[in-house]
mmCIF file of C-alpha atoms and ligand atoms in Angstrom:
data_model
loop_
_atom_site.group_PDB
_atom_site.id
_atom_site.type_symbol
_atom_site.label_atom_id
_atom_site.label_comp_id
_atom_site.label_asym_id
_atom_site.label_seq_id
_atom_site.Cartn_x
_atom_site.Cartn_y
_atom_site.Cartn_z
ATOM 1 C CA MET A 1 118.654 49.538 98.250
ATOM 2 C CA ALA A 2 116.571 46.314 98.180
ATOM 3 C CA PHE A 3 114.627 45.440 95.238
ATOM 4 C CA SER A 4 110.979 46.049 95.858
ATOM 5 C CA LEU A 5 108.598 43.452 94.425
ATOM 6 C CA CYS A 6 104.900 44.279 93.949
ATOM 7 C CA THR A 7 102.640 41.293 93.965
ATOM 8 C CA PHE A 8 99.103 41.101 92.382
ATOM 9 C CA CYS A 9 97.161 38.052 93.481
ATOM 10 C CA SER A 10 93.929 36.519 94.702
ATOM 11 C CA SER A 11 92.028 37.773 97.686
ATOM 12 C CA SER A 12 89.961 34.659 97.808
ATOM 13 C CA GLU A 13 90.425 32.045 100.486
ATOM 14 C CA LYS A 14 88.307 29.327 98.802
ATOM 15 C CA ILE A 15 90.804 28.309 96.072
ATOM 16 C CA ASP A 16 92.823 25.118 95.839
ATOM 17 C CA PRO A 17 95.601 24.758 98.529
ATOM 18 C CA LEU A 18 97.998 24.342 95.680
ATOM 19 C CA PHE A 19 97.990 28.089 95.104
ATOM 20 C CA PHE A 20 98.712 28.685 98.732
ATOM 21 C CA ASP A 21 101.665 26.256 98.591
ATOM 22 C CA HIS A 22 103.249 28.359 95.824
ATOM 23 C CA SER A 23 102.377 31.680 97.454
ATOM 24 C CA ARG A 24 104.251 30.584 100.617
ATOM 25 C CA ARG A 25 107.250 29.705 98.514
ATOM 26 C CA VAL A 26 107.046 33.129 96.792
ATOM 27 C CA GLY A 27 106.944 34.815 100.216
ATOM 28 C CA GLU A 28 110.046 32.816 101.345
ATOM 29 C CA LEU A 29 112.019 33.757 98.398
ATOM 30 C CA ILE A 30 111.136 37.352 98.683
ATOM 31 C CA GLY A 31 112.761 37.096 102.239
ATOM 32 C CA SER A 32 115.761 34.920 101.284
ATOM 33 C CA GLU A 33 116.617 37.046 98.167
ATOM 34 C CA GLY A 34 116.685 40.057 100.381
ATOM 35 C CA MET A 35 113.805 41.898 98.645
ATOM 36 C CA GLU A 36 111.012 44.006 99.836
ATOM 37 C CA LEU A 37 107.399 43.345 99.297
ATOM 38 C CA VAL A 38 104.698 45.942 98.293
ATOM 39 C CA TYR A 39 101.210 44.658 98.022
ATOM 40 C CA GLY A 40 97.439 45.455 98.382
ATOM 41 C CA GLY A 41 97.553 45.353 102.221
ATOM 42 C CA ALA A 42 94.878 42.606 102.765
ATOM 43 C CA SER A 43 95.244 39.511 104.995
ATOM 44 C CA CYS A 44 92.901 37.283 102.854
ATOM 45 C CA GLY A 45 93.707 34.892 100.031
ATOM 46 C CA LEU A 46 97.119 34.603 98.414
ATOM 47 C CA MET A 47 97.785 38.236 99.099
ATOM 48 C CA GLY A 48 98.066 37.625 102.915
ATOM 49 C CA GLU A 49 99.845 34.320 102.410
ATOM 50 C CA VAL A 50 102.675 35.933 100.321
ATOM 51 C CA ALA A 51 102.890 38.828 102.807
ATOM 52 C CA ARG A 52 103.031 36.623 105.934
ATOM 53 C CA TYR A 53 105.728 34.396 104.557
ATOM 54 C CA ALA A 54 107.804 37.272 103.171
ATOM 55 C CA ARG A 55 107.793 38.924 106.596
ATOM 56 C CA ARG A 56 108.543 35.812 108.358
ATOM 57 C CA GLY A 57 111.571 35.373 105.883
ATOM 58 C CA GLY A 58 112.779 38.778 106.844
ATOM 59 C CA ALA A 59 111.472 41.007 104.094
ATOM 60 C CA ARG A 60 110.058 44.454 104.785
ATOM 61 C CA VAL A 61 106.478 44.390 103.769
ATOM 62 C CA THR A 62 104.544 47.470 102.809
ATOM 63 C CA GLY A 63 100.753 47.164 102.440
ATOM 64 C CA ILE A 64 98.870 49.958 100.448
ATOM 65 C CA ILE A 65 95.062 49.803 100.849
ATOM 66 C CA PRO A 66 92.265 52.222 100.029
ATOM 67 C CA GLU A 67 90.218 53.440 103.007
ATOM 68 C CA LYS A 68 87.130 51.575 101.824
ATOM 69 C CA LEU A 69 88.845 48.224 102.128
ATOM 70 C CA LEU A 70 90.493 48.902 105.465
ATOM 71 C CA PRO A 71 88.311 46.562 107.478
ATOM 72 C CA LYS A 72 89.827 43.776 105.230
ATOM 73 C CA SER A 73 93.367 44.908 105.854
ATOM 74 C CA ILE A 74 95.926 43.058 108.005
ATOM 75 C CA GLY A 75 97.330 43.110 111.334
ATOM 76 C CA PRO A 76 100.934 44.146 112.470
ATOM 77 C CA GLN A 77 102.200 40.660 112.147
ATOM 78 C CA GLU A 78 101.948 40.969 108.358
ATOM 79 C CA VAL A 79 103.162 44.521 107.558
ATOM 80 C CA ASP A 80 105.890 46.927 108.548
ATOM 81 C CA GLU A 81 103.904 49.834 107.067
ATOM 82 C CA LEU A 82 100.369 50.209 106.060
ATOM 83 C CA ILE A 83 99.693 53.109 103.665
ATOM 84 C CA ILE A 84 96.009 54.124 103.411
ATOM 85 C CA THR A 85 94.861 55.813 100.167
ATOM 86 C CA LYS A 86 91.727 57.732 99.205
ATOM 87 C CA ASP A 87 90.715 55.423 96.394
ATOM 88 C CA MET A 88 91.741 52.434 94.256
ATOM 89 C CA ALA A 89 93.349 54.674 91.576
ATOM 90 C CA SER A 90 95.804 56.419 94.034
ATOM 91 C CA ARG A 91 96.558 53.118 95.606
ATOM 92 C CA LYS A 92 97.544 51.537 92.410
ATOM 93 C CA ALA A 93 99.645 54.537 91.484
ATOM 94 C CA GLU A 94 101.413 54.164 94.845
ATOM 95 C CA MET A 95 102.068 50.583 94.336
ATOM 96 C CA GLU A 96 103.481 51.170 90.899
ATOM 97 C CA ARG A 97 105.651 54.075 92.075
ATOM 98 C CA ARG A 98 107.287 52.047 94.843
ATOM 99 C CA ALA A 99 107.820 48.850 92.951
ATOM 100 C CA ASP A 100 110.989 47.780 91.069
ATOM 101 C CA GLY A 101 109.097 44.893 89.461
ATOM 102 C CA PHE A 102 105.646 43.189 89.433
ATOM 103 C CA LEU A 103 104.732 39.541 90.089
ATOM 104 C CA VAL A 104 101.332 38.282 89.013
ATOM 105 C CA LEU A 105 100.046 35.205 90.793
ATOM 106 C CA PRO A 106 96.628 33.565 90.104
ATOM 107 C CA GLY A 107 93.719 35.810 90.949
ATOM 108 C CA GLY A 108 90.492 37.054 89.680
ATOM 109 C CA PHE A 109 89.210 40.355 88.322
ATOM 110 C CA GLY A 110 91.381 42.571 90.675
ATOM 111 C CA THR A 111 94.570 40.704 89.805
ATOM 112 C CA LEU A 112 93.703 40.859 86.045
ATOM 113 C CA GLU A 113 93.082 44.623 86.204
ATOM 114 C CA GLU A 114 96.346 45.386 88.113
ATOM 115 C CA ALA A 115 98.487 43.158 85.765
ATOM 116 C CA LEU A 116 97.050 44.636 82.670
ATOM 117 C CA GLU A 117 97.554 48.251 83.917
ATOM 118 C CA VAL A 118 101.258 47.719 84.375
ATOM 119 C CA MET A 119 101.519 45.859 80.928
ATOM 120 C CA THR A 120 99.688 48.708 79.360
ATOM 121 C CA LEU A 121 101.997 51.381 80.933
ATOM 122 C CA LYS A 122 105.122 49.401 79.911
ATOM 123 C CA GLN A 123 103.778 49.044 76.415
ATOM 124 C CA LEU A 124 103.403 53.019 76.308
ATOM 125 C CA GLY A 125 106.993 53.489 77.662
ATOM 126 C CA TYR A 126 105.848 54.761 81.116
ATOM 127 C CA HIS A 127 108.162 52.303 82.786
ATOM 128 C CA SER A 128 110.579 49.514 81.938
ATOM 129 C CA LYS A 129 110.346 47.337 85.082
ATOM 130 C CA PRO A 130 110.013 43.501 84.815
ATOM 131 C CA ILE A 131 106.545 41.933 84.850
ATOM 132 C CA VAL A 132 106.421 38.190 85.663
ATOM 133 C CA PHE A 133 103.540 35.685 85.755
ATOM 134 C CA LEU A 134 103.717 32.553 87.923
ATOM 135 C CA ASN A 135 101.763 30.163 85.797
ATOM 136 C CA ILE A 136 100.656 27.664 88.395
ATOM 137 C CA ARG A 137 98.930 24.625 86.878
ATOM 138 C CA ASN A 138 98.447 26.617 83.590
ATOM 139 C CA PHE A 139 96.178 29.030 85.264
ATOM 140 C CA PHE A 140 97.275 31.821 83.088
ATOM 141 C CA SER A 141 97.499 29.805 79.798
ATOM 142 C CA PRO A 142 94.060 30.895 78.504
ATOM 143 C CA LEU A 143 95.100 34.571 79.016
ATOM 144 C CA LEU A 144 98.388 33.969 77.296
ATOM 145 C CA ASP A 145 96.505 32.375 74.392
ATOM 146 C CA LEU A 146 94.464 35.486 74.105
ATOM 147 C CA PHE A 147 97.655 37.563 74.023
ATOM 148 C CA GLU A 148 98.882 35.278 71.229
ATOM 149 C CA GLY A 149 95.760 36.280 69.304
ATOM 150 C CA PHE A 150 96.601 39.961 69.767
ATOM 151 C CA TYR A 151 99.911 39.317 67.881
ATOM 152 C CA ARG A 152 98.483 37.035 65.280
ATOM 153 C CA GLU A 153 95.691 39.393 64.432
ATOM 154 C CA ARG A 154 98.063 42.443 64.820
ATOM 155 C CA PHE A 155 96.189 44.092 67.763
ATOM 156 C CA ALA A 156 99.590 44.221 69.357
ATOM 157 C CA LYS A 157 103.187 44.205 68.083
ATOM 158 C CA GLU A 158 104.962 40.699 68.376
ATOM 159 C CA GLU A 159 107.695 42.396 70.275
ATOM 160 C CA TYR A 160 105.393 43.126 73.058
ATOM 161 C CA ARG A 161 105.488 39.393 74.046
ATOM 162 C CA ARG A 162 108.726 40.623 75.751
ATOM 163 C CA LEU A 163 106.549 43.038 77.987
ATOM 164 C CA TYR A 164 106.231 40.131 80.586
ATOM 165 C CA ALA A 165 107.883 36.729 81.213
ATOM 166 C CA VAL A 166 106.130 33.575 82.228
ATOM 167 C CA PHE A 167 107.399 30.970 84.722
ATOM 168 C CA THR A 168 106.157 27.692 86.184
ATOM 169 C CA ASP A 169 108.598 27.655 89.048
ATOM 170 C CA SER A 170 109.442 30.428 91.505
ATOM 171 C CA GLU A 171 113.195 29.748 91.669
ATOM 172 C CA SER A 172 113.628 30.510 87.961
ATOM 173 C CA LEU A 173 111.287 33.477 88.193
ATOM 174 C CA PHE A 174 113.520 35.003 90.871
ATOM 175 C CA THR A 175 116.677 34.290 88.877
ATOM 176 C CA TYR A 176 115.153 36.208 86.035
ATOM 177 C CA LEU A 177 114.206 39.135 88.274
ATOM 178 C CA LYS A 178 117.656 39.360 89.790
ATOM 179 C CA SER A 179 119.333 39.460 86.364
ATOM 180 C CA TYR A 180 116.722 41.508 84.604
ATOM 181 C CA VAL A 181 117.957 44.067 82.030
ATOM 182 C CA PRO A 182 115.148 46.504 80.799
ATOM 183 C CA GLU A 183 113.732 45.451 77.482
ATOM 184 C CA VAL A 184 114.321 47.627 74.475
ATOM 185 C CA LEU A 185 110.836 47.599 72.958
ATOM 186 C CA PRO A 186 109.489 49.367 69.777
ATOM 187 C CA GLN A 187 107.414 52.466 70.225
ATOM 188 C CA LYS A 188 103.703 51.741 70.143
ATOM 189 C CA TRP A 189 102.996 54.829 68.039
HETATM 190 P P1 AMP B 201 90.891 39.465 93.090
HETATM 191 O O1 AMP B 201 91.979 39.000 92.090
HETATM 192 O O2 AMP B 201 89.711 39.947 92.382
HETATM 193 O O3 AMP B 201 90.814 38.720 94.214
HETATM 194 O O4 AMP B 201 91.576 40.862 93.536
HETATM 195 C C1 AMP B 201 92.971 40.837 94.054
HETATM 196 C C2 AMP B 201 93.672 42.116 93.782
HETATM 197 O O5 AMP B 201 92.726 43.204 93.884
HETATM 198 C C3 AMP B 201 94.826 42.252 94.706
HETATM 199 O O6 AMP B 201 95.985 42.281 94.241
HETATM 200 C C4 AMP B 201 94.514 43.533 95.466
HETATM 201 O O7 AMP B 201 95.270 44.536 95.104
HETATM 202 C C5 AMP B 201 93.022 43.988 95.124
HETATM 203 N N1 AMP B 201 92.138 43.570 96.200
HETATM 204 C C6 AMP B 201 91.108 42.725 96.077
HETATM 205 N N2 AMP B 201 90.531 42.509 97.271
HETATM 206 C C7 AMP B 201 91.115 43.314 98.119
HETATM 207 C C8 AMP B 201 90.970 43.481 99.522
HETATM 208 N N3 AMP B 201 90.002 43.053 100.377
HETATM 209 N N4 AMP B 201 91.877 44.408 100.091
HETATM 210 C C9 AMP B 201 92.864 44.829 99.471
HETATM 211 N N5 AMP B 201 92.980 44.804 98.002
HETATM 212 C C10 AMP B 201 92.216 43.871 97.498
#
């Protein structure tokens, strides 16, 4: 069965074109690596860009969207399947259930919330799937610095640095995903 990659990324259209360039490449690689895409089901921003290029590259694309956001959802050229959920919580649960791994691209509050949820679940041992950040133009560096503060000040165990992996180029990120071996992490409690 194909590896199912779930992406969390910006819904904004107004961001620097550089982020769109990287998102296109991610979409192409999802296709050329024979993966499937699971994502938030919208056509806007980096979300739609990844989906369009993944599908164009031959990947099966599943969009999962809560009914409230349906007007923002995408057309048949971007998804093979659109799953409509009652609310945001059940949508996230469905995305997490279907994914074999998670890729975080630059985004705002929604992206951060989704990324932190899968990291928190992994920290608590609910899953052991890979979580990768594409750190385009150091976008995530302030967040990664904050995480370093967690380890320094002992809010989190140092070993939890291995909950996620950070890449600056998509090629090495996909190489990591393909050869991922679940981390052995200490129990939080
Ligand atoms: P943000 O980073 O605030 O732009 O939010 C992006 C993340 O939140 C995406 O990964 C989506 O899962 C979710 N999201 C935000 N806006 C929408 C939308 N219009 N339709 C579907 N999902 C959205």
